[in-house]
Short mmCIF file of C-alpha atoms in Angstrom, two decimals:
data_model
loop_
_atom_site.label_atom_id
_atom_site.label_comp_id
_atom_site.label_asym_id
_atom_site.label_seq_id
_atom_site.Cartn_x
_atom_site.Cartn_y
_atom_site.Cartn_z
CA UNK A 25 20.57 -22.87 -35.11
CA UNK A 26 21.09 -25.82 -32.88
CA UNK A 27 24.66 -26.71 -31.89
CA UNK A 28 25.90 -29.96 -33.36
CA UNK A 29 27.64 -31.02 -30.20
CA UNK A 30 26.57 -30.54 -26.56
CA UNK A 31 27.30 -26.95 -25.48
CA UNK A 32 28.30 -26.23 -21.86
CA UNK A 33 24.79 -24.74 -21.46
CA UNK A 34 21.86 -26.33 -23.19
CA UNK A 35 19.92 -23.74 -25.12
CA UNK A 36 16.26 -23.37 -24.61
CA UNK A 37 13.71 -23.62 -27.47
CA UNK A 38 13.19 -20.00 -27.10
CA UNK A 39 16.89 -19.20 -27.62
CA UNK A 40 16.89 -21.40 -30.72
CA UNK A 41 13.78 -19.71 -32.10
CA UNK A 42 15.08 -16.26 -31.20
CA UNK A 43 18.33 -16.95 -33.10
CA UNK A 44 16.38 -17.76 -36.20
CA UNK A 45 14.16 -14.70 -35.84
CA UNK A 46 17.25 -12.49 -35.44
CA UNK A 47 18.71 -13.53 -38.83
CA UNK A 48 15.16 -13.29 -40.46
CA UNK A 49 14.80 -9.92 -39.07
CA UNK A 50 18.38 -8.67 -39.93
CA UNK A 51 17.84 -9.86 -43.56
CA UNK A 52 14.53 -7.91 -43.72
CA UNK A 53 12.26 -10.92 -44.32
CA UNK A 54 8.83 -11.04 -42.75
CA UNK A 55 8.53 -13.53 -39.89
CA UNK A 56 5.97 -15.44 -41.92
CA UNK A 57 9.04 -16.77 -43.84
CA UNK A 58 9.99 -18.66 -40.88
CA UNK A 59 6.81 -20.75 -41.23
CA UNK A 60 6.86 -20.87 -44.86
CA UNK A 61 10.45 -21.29 -45.89
CA UNK A 62 12.72 -21.94 -43.02
CA UNK A 63 13.78 -25.42 -41.71
CA UNK A 64 15.43 -25.72 -38.30
CA UNK A 65 18.33 -28.13 -38.10
CA UNK A 66 21.49 -28.70 -36.07
CA UNK A 67 24.35 -26.43 -37.30
CA UNK A 68 26.22 -29.34 -38.76
CA UNK A 69 25.84 -33.14 -38.77
CA UNK A 70 25.44 -34.87 -35.58
CA UNK A 71 28.24 -37.51 -36.08
CA UNK A 72 30.25 -35.99 -33.24
CA UNK A 73 27.40 -35.81 -30.90
CA UNK A 74 26.60 -38.21 -28.16
CA UNK A 75 23.41 -40.12 -28.68
CA UNK A 76 21.88 -38.04 -25.83
CA UNK A 77 22.70 -34.82 -27.33
CA UNK A 78 21.66 -35.92 -30.85
CA UNK A 79 18.14 -36.65 -29.40
CA UNK A 80 18.19 -33.27 -27.56
CA UNK A 81 19.27 -31.31 -30.75
CA UNK A 82 16.58 -32.86 -32.83
CA UNK A 83 14.01 -32.20 -30.11
CA UNK A 84 15.15 -28.44 -29.92
CA UNK A 85 14.93 -28.07 -33.65
CA UNK A 86 11.47 -29.72 -33.84
CA UNK A 87 10.07 -27.54 -31.03
CA UNK A 88 11.45 -24.33 -32.50
CA UNK A 89 9.89 -25.21 -35.85
CA UNK A 90 6.56 -25.86 -34.03
CA UNK A 91 6.82 -22.30 -32.47
CA UNK A 92 7.32 -20.88 -35.99
CA UNK A 93 4.27 -22.68 -37.36
CA UNK A 94 2.07 -21.60 -34.38
CA UNK A 95 2.86 -17.86 -34.36
CA UNK A 96 6.27 -16.59 -35.75
CA UNK A 97 5.38 -12.96 -34.76
CA UNK A 98 5.13 -14.00 -31.14
CA UNK A 99 8.68 -15.11 -30.99
#
């Protein structure tokens, strides 16, 4: 859900969360699955990322996961 290397435009936490919600909705799972069964990570390893982007990518993933934990239906 989070790009492994810095994209031209940094995605917002809302965009990362919305991408996960779109997949979950398309597959027909309830959004509670986001909180209970889904982990948010960078799309691939961060070996090719700059240190700055690696920190940003982990932060985006963490914040998206927090949004799922709080209220997955609000996303």
